[in-house]
mmCIF file of N, CA and C in Angstrom:
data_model
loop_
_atom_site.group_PDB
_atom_site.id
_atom_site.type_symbol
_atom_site.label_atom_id
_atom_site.label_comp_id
_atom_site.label_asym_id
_atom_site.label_seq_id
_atom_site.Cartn_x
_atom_site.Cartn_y
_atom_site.Cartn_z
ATOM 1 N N UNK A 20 14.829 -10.672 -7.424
ATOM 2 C CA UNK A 20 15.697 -10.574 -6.268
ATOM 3 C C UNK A 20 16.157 -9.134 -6.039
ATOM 4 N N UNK A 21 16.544 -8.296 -6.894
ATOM 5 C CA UNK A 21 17.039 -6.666 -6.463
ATOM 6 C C UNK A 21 15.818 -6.390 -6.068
ATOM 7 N N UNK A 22 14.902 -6.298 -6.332
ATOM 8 C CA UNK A 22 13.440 -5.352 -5.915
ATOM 9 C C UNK A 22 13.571 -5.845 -4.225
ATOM 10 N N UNK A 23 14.198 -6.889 -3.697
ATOM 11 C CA UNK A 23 14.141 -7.520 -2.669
ATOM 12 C C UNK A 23 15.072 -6.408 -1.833
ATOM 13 N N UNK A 24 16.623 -5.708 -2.620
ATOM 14 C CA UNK A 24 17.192 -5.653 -1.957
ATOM 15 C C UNK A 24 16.995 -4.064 -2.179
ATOM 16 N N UNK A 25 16.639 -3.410 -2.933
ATOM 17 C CA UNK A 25 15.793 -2.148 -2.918
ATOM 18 C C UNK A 25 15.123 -2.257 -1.868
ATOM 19 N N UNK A 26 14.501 -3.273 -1.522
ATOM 20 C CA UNK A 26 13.059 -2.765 -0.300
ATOM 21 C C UNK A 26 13.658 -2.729 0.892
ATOM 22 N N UNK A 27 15.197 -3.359 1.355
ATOM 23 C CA UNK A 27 15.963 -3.964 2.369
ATOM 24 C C UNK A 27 15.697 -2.349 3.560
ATOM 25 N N UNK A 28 15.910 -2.245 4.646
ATOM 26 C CA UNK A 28 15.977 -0.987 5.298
ATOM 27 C C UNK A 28 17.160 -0.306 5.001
ATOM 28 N N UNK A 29 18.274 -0.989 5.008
ATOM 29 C CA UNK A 29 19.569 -0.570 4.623
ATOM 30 C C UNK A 29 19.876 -1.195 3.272
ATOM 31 N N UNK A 30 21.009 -0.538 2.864
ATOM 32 C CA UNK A 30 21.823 -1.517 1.570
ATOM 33 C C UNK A 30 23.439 -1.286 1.963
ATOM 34 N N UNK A 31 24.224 -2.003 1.950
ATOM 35 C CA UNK A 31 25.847 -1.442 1.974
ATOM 36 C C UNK A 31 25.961 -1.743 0.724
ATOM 37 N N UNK A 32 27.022 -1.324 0.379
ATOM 38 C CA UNK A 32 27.999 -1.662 -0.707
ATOM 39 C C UNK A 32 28.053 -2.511 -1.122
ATOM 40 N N UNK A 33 27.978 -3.670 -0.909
ATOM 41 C CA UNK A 33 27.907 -5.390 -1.020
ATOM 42 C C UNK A 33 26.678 -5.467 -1.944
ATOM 43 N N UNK A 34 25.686 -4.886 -1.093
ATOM 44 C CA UNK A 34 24.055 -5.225 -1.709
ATOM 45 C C UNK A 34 23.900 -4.480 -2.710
ATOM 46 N N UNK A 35 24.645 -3.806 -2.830
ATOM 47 C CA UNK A 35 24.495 -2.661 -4.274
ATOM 48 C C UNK A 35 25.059 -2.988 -4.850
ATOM 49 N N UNK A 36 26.397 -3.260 -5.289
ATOM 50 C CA UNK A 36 27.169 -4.134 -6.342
ATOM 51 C C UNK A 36 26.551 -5.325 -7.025
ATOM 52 N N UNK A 37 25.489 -6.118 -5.646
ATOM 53 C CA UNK A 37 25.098 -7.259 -6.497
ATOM 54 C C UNK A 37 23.647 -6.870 -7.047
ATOM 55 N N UNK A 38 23.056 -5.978 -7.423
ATOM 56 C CA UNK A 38 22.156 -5.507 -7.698
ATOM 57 C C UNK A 38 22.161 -4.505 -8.521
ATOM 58 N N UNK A 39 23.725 -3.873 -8.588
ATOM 59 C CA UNK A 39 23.810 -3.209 -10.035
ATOM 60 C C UNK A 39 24.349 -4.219 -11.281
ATOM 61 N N UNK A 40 25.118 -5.742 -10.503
ATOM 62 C CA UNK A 40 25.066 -6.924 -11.438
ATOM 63 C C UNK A 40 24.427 -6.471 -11.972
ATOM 64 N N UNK A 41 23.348 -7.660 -11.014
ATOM 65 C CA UNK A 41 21.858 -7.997 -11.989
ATOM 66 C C UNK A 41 21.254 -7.179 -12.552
ATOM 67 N N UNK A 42 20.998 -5.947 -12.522
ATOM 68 C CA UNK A 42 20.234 -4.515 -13.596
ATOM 69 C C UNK A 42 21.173 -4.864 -14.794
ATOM 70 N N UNK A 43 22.578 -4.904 -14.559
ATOM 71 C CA UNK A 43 23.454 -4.617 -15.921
ATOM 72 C C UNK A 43 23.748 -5.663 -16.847
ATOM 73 N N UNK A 44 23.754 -6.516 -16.325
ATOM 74 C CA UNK A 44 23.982 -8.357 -16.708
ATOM 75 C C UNK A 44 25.558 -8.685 -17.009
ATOM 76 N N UNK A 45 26.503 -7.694 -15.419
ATOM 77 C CA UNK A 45 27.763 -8.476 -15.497
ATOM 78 C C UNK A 45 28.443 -8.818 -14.233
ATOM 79 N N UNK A 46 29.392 -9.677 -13.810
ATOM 80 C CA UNK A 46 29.617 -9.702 -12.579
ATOM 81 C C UNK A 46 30.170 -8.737 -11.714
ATOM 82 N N UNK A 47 29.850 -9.916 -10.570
ATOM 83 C CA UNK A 47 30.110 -8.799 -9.218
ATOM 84 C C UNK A 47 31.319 -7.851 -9.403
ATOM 85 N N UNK A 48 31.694 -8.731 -9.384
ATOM 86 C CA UNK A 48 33.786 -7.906 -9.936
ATOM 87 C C UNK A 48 33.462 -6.552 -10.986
ATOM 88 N N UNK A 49 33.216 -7.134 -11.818
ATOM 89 C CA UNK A 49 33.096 -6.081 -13.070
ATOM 90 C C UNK A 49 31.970 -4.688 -12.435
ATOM 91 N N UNK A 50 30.656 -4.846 -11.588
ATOM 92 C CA UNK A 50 30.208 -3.997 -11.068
ATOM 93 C C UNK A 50 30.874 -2.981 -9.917
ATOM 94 N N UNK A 51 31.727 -4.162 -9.133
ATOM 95 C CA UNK A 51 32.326 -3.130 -7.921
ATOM 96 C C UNK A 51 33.263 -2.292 -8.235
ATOM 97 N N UNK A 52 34.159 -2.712 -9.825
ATOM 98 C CA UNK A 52 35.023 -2.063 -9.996
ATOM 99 C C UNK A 52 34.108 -0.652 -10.986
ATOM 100 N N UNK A 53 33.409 -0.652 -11.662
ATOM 101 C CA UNK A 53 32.962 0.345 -11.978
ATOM 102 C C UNK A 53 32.313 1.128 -11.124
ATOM 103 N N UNK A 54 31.614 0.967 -10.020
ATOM 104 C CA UNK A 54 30.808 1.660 -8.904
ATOM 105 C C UNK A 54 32.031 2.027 -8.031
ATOM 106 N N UNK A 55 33.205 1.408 -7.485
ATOM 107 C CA UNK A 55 34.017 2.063 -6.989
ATOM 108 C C UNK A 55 34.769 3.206 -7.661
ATOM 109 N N UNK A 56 34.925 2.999 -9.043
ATOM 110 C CA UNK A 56 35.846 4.042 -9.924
ATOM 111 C C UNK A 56 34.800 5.434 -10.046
ATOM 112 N N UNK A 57 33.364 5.128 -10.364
ATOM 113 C CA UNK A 57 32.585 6.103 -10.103
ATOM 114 C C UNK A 57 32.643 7.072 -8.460
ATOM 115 N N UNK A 58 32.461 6.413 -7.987
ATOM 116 C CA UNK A 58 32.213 7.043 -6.449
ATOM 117 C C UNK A 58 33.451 7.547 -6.283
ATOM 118 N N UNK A 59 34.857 6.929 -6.498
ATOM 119 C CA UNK A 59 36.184 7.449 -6.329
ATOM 120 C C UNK A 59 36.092 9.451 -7.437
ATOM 121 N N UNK A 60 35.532 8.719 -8.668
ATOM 122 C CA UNK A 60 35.646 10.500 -9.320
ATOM 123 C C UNK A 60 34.677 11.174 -8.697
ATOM 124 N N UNK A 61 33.766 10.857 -8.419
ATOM 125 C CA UNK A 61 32.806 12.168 -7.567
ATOM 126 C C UNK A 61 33.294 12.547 -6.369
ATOM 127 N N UNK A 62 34.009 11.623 -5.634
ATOM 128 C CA UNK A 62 34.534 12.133 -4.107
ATOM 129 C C UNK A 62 35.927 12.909 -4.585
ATOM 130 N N UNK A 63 36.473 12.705 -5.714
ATOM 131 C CA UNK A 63 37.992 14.034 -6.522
ATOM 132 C C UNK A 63 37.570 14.944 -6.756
ATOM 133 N N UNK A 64 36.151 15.126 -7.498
ATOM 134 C CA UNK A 64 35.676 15.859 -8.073
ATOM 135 C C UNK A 64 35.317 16.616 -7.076
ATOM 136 N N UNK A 65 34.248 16.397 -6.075
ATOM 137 C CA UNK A 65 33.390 17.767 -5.171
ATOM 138 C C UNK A 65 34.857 17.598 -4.260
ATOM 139 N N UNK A 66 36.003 17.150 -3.892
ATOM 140 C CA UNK A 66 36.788 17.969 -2.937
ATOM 141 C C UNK A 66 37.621 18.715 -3.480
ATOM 142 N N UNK A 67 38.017 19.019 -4.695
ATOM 143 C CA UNK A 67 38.521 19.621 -5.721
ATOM 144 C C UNK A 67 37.654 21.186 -5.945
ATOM 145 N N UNK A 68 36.789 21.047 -5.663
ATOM 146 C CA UNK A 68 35.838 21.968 -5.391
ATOM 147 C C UNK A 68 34.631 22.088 -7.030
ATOM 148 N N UNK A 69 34.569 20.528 -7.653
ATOM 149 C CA UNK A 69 33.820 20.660 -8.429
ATOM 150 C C UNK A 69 32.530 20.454 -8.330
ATOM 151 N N UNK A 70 31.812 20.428 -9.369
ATOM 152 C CA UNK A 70 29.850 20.334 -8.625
ATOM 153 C C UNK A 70 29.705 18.963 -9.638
ATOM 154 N N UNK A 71 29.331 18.001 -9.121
ATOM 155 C CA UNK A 71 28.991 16.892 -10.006
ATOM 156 C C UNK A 71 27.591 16.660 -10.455
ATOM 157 N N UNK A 72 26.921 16.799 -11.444
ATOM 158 C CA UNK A 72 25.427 16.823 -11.960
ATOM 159 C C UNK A 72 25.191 15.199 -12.221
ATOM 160 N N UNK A 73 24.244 14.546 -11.859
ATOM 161 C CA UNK A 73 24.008 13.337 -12.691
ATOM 162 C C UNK A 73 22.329 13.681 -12.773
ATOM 163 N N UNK A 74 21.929 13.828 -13.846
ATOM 164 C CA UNK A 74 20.615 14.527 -14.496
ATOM 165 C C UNK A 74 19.471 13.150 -14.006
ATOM 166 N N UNK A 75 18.530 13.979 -12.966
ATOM 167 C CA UNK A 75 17.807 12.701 -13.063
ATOM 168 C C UNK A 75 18.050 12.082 -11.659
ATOM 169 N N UNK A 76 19.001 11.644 -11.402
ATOM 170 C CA UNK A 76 19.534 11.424 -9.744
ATOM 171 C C UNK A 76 19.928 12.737 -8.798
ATOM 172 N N UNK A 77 20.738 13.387 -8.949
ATOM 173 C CA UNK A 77 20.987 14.884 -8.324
ATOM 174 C C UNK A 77 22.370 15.362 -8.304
ATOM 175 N N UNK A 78 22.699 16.037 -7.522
ATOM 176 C CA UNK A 78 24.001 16.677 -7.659
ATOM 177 C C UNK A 78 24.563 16.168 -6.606
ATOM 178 N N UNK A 79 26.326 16.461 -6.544
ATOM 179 C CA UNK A 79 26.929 16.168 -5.432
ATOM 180 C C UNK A 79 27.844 17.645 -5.431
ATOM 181 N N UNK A 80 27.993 18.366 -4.077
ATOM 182 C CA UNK A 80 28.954 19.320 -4.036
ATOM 183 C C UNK A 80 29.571 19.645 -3.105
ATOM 184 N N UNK A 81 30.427 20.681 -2.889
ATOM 185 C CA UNK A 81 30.764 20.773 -1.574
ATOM 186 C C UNK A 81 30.535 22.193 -1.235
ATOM 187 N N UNK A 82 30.170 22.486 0.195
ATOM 188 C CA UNK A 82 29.012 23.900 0.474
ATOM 189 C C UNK A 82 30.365 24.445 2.007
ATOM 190 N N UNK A 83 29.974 25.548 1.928
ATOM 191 C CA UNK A 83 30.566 26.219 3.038
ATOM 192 C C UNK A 83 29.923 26.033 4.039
ATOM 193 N N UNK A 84 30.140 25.970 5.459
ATOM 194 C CA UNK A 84 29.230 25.758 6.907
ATOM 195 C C UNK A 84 30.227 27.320 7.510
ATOM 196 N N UNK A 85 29.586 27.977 7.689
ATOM 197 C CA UNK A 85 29.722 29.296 8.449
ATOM 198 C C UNK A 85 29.754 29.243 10.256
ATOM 199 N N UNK A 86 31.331 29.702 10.314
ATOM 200 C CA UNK A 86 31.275 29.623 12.160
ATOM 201 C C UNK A 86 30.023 29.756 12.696
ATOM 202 N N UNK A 87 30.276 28.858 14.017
ATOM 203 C CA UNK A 87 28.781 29.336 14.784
ATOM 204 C C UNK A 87 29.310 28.750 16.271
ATOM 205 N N UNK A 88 28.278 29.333 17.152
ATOM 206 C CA UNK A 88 28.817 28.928 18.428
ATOM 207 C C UNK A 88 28.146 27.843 18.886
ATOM 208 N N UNK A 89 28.738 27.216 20.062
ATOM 209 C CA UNK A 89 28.234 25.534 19.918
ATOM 210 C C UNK A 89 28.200 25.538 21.648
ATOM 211 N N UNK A 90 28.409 24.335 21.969
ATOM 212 C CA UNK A 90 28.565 24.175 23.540
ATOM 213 C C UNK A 90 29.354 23.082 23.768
ATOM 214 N N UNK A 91 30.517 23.000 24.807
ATOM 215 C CA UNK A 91 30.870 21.482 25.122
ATOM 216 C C UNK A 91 29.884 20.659 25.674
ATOM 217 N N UNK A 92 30.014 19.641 25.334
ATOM 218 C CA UNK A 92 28.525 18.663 25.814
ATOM 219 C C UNK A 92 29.230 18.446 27.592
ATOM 220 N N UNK A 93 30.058 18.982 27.804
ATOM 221 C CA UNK A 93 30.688 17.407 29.356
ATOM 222 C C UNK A 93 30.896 18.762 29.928
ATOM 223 N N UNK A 94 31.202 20.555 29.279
ATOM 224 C CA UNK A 94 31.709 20.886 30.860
ATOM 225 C C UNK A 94 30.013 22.176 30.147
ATOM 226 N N UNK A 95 29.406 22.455 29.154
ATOM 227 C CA UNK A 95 28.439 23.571 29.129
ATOM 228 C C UNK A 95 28.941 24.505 28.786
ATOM 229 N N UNK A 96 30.377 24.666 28.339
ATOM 230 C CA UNK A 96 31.238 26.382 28.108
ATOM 231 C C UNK A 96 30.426 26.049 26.499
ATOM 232 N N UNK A 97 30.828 27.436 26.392
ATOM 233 C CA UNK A 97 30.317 28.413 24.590
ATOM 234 C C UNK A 97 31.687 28.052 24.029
ATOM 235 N N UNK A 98 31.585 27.788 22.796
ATOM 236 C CA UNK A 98 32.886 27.956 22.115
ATOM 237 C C UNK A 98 32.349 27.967 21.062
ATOM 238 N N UNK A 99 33.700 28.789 20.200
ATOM 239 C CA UNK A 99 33.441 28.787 18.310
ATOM 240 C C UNK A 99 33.683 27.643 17.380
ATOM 241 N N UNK A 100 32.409 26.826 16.836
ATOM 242 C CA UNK A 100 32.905 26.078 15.869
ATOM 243 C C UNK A 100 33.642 26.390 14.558
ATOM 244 N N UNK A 101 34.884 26.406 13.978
ATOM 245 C CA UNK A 101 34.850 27.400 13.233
ATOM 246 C C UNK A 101 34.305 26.812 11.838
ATOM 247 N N UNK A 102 34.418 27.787 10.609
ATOM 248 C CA UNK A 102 33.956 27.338 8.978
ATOM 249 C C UNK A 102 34.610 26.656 8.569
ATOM 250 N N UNK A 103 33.867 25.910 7.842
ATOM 251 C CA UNK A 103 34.307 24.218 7.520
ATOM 252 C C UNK A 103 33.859 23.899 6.319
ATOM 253 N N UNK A 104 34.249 23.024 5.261
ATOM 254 C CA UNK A 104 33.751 22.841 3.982
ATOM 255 C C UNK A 104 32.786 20.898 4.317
ATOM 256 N N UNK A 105 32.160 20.995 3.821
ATOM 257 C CA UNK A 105 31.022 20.123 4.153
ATOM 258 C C UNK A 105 30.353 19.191 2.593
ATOM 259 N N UNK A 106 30.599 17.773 2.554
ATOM 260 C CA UNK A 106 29.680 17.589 1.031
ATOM 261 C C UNK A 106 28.693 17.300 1.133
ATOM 262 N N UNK A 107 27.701 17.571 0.259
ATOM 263 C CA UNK A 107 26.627 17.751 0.570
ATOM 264 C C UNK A 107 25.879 17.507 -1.135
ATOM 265 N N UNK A 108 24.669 16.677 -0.620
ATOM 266 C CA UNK A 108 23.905 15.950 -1.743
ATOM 267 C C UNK A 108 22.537 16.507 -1.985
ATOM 268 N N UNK A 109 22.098 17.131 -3.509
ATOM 269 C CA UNK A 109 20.894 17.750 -3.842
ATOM 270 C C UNK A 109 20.480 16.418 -4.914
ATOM 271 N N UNK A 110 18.955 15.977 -4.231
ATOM 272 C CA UNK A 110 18.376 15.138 -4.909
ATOM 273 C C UNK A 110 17.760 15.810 -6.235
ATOM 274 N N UNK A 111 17.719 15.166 -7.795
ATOM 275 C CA UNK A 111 17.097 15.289 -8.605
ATOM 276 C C UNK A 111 15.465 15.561 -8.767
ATOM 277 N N UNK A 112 15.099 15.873 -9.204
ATOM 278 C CA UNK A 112 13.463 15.859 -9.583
ATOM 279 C C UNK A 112 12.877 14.301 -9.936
ATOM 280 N N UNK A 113 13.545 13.634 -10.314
ATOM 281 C CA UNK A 113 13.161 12.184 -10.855
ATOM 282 C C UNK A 113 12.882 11.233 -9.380
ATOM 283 N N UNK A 114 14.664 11.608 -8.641
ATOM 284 C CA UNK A 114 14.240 11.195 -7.912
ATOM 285 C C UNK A 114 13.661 11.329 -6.435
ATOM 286 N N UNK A 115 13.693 12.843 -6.534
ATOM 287 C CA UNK A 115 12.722 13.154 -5.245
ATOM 288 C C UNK A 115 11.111 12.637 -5.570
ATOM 289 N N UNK A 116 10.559 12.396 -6.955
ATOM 290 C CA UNK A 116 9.333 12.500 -6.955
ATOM 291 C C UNK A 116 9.021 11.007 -6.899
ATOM 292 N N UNK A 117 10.319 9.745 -6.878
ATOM 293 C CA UNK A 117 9.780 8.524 -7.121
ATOM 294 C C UNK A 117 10.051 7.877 -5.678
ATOM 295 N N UNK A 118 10.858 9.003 -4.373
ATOM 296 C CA UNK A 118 10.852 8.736 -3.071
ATOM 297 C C UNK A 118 9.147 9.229 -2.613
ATOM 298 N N UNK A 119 8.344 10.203 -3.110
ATOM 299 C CA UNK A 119 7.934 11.086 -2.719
ATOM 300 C C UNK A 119 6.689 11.677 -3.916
ATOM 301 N N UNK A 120 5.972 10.641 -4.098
ATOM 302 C CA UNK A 120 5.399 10.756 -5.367
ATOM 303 C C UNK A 120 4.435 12.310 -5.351
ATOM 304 N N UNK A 121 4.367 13.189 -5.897
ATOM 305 C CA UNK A 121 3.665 14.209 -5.690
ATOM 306 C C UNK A 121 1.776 13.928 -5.684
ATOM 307 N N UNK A 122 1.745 14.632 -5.106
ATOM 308 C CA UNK A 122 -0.071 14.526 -4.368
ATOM 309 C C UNK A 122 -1.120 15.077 -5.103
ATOM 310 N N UNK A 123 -1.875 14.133 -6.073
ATOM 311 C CA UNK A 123 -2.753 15.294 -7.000
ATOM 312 C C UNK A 123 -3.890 15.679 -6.384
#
């Protein structure tokens, strides 16, 4: 049944909890609360301004976006977007190569 919900086009939160169950062999409860407590320290962590490594999956951090000029969409004027802090996700080697199997 997870290989089912791996293949799904989407997954929310729901479908991932019950599918990190079944990988782990405990309930739903017991999964959401560990996958929420996880996701809660990585989102403290990169706005804190830390770099989170998980070896194998990738990094999570937060990157600078440098002013730039933009356009209003409704009247066409120029204006300055200004610099903004942005989080931003670097995939692992493991798993860029098992989205993306390399080409011999």
């Amino acid at each position: 049944m997870s290989s089912q919900l791996f293949r799904s086009f989407d997954m929310n939160k729901g479908e991932l909890v019950d599918a990190v169950a079944e990988k782990a062999s405990v309930t739903k409860k017991q999964a959401d609360a560990v996958l929420s407590a996880a996701l809660e320290a990585i989102v403290e962590a990169v706005s804190s301004g830390d770099k989170v490594t998980l070896v194998g999956f990738g990094s999570f951090e937060s990157r600078d976006r440098k002013a730039r000029e933009g356009r209003n969409p409704k009247t066409n004027e120029k204006m300055i977007i200004p610099e903004t802090k942005v989080p931003a996700f670097s995939a692992g080697k493991l798993f860029r190569e098992k989205v993306a199997p390399p080409k011999s």
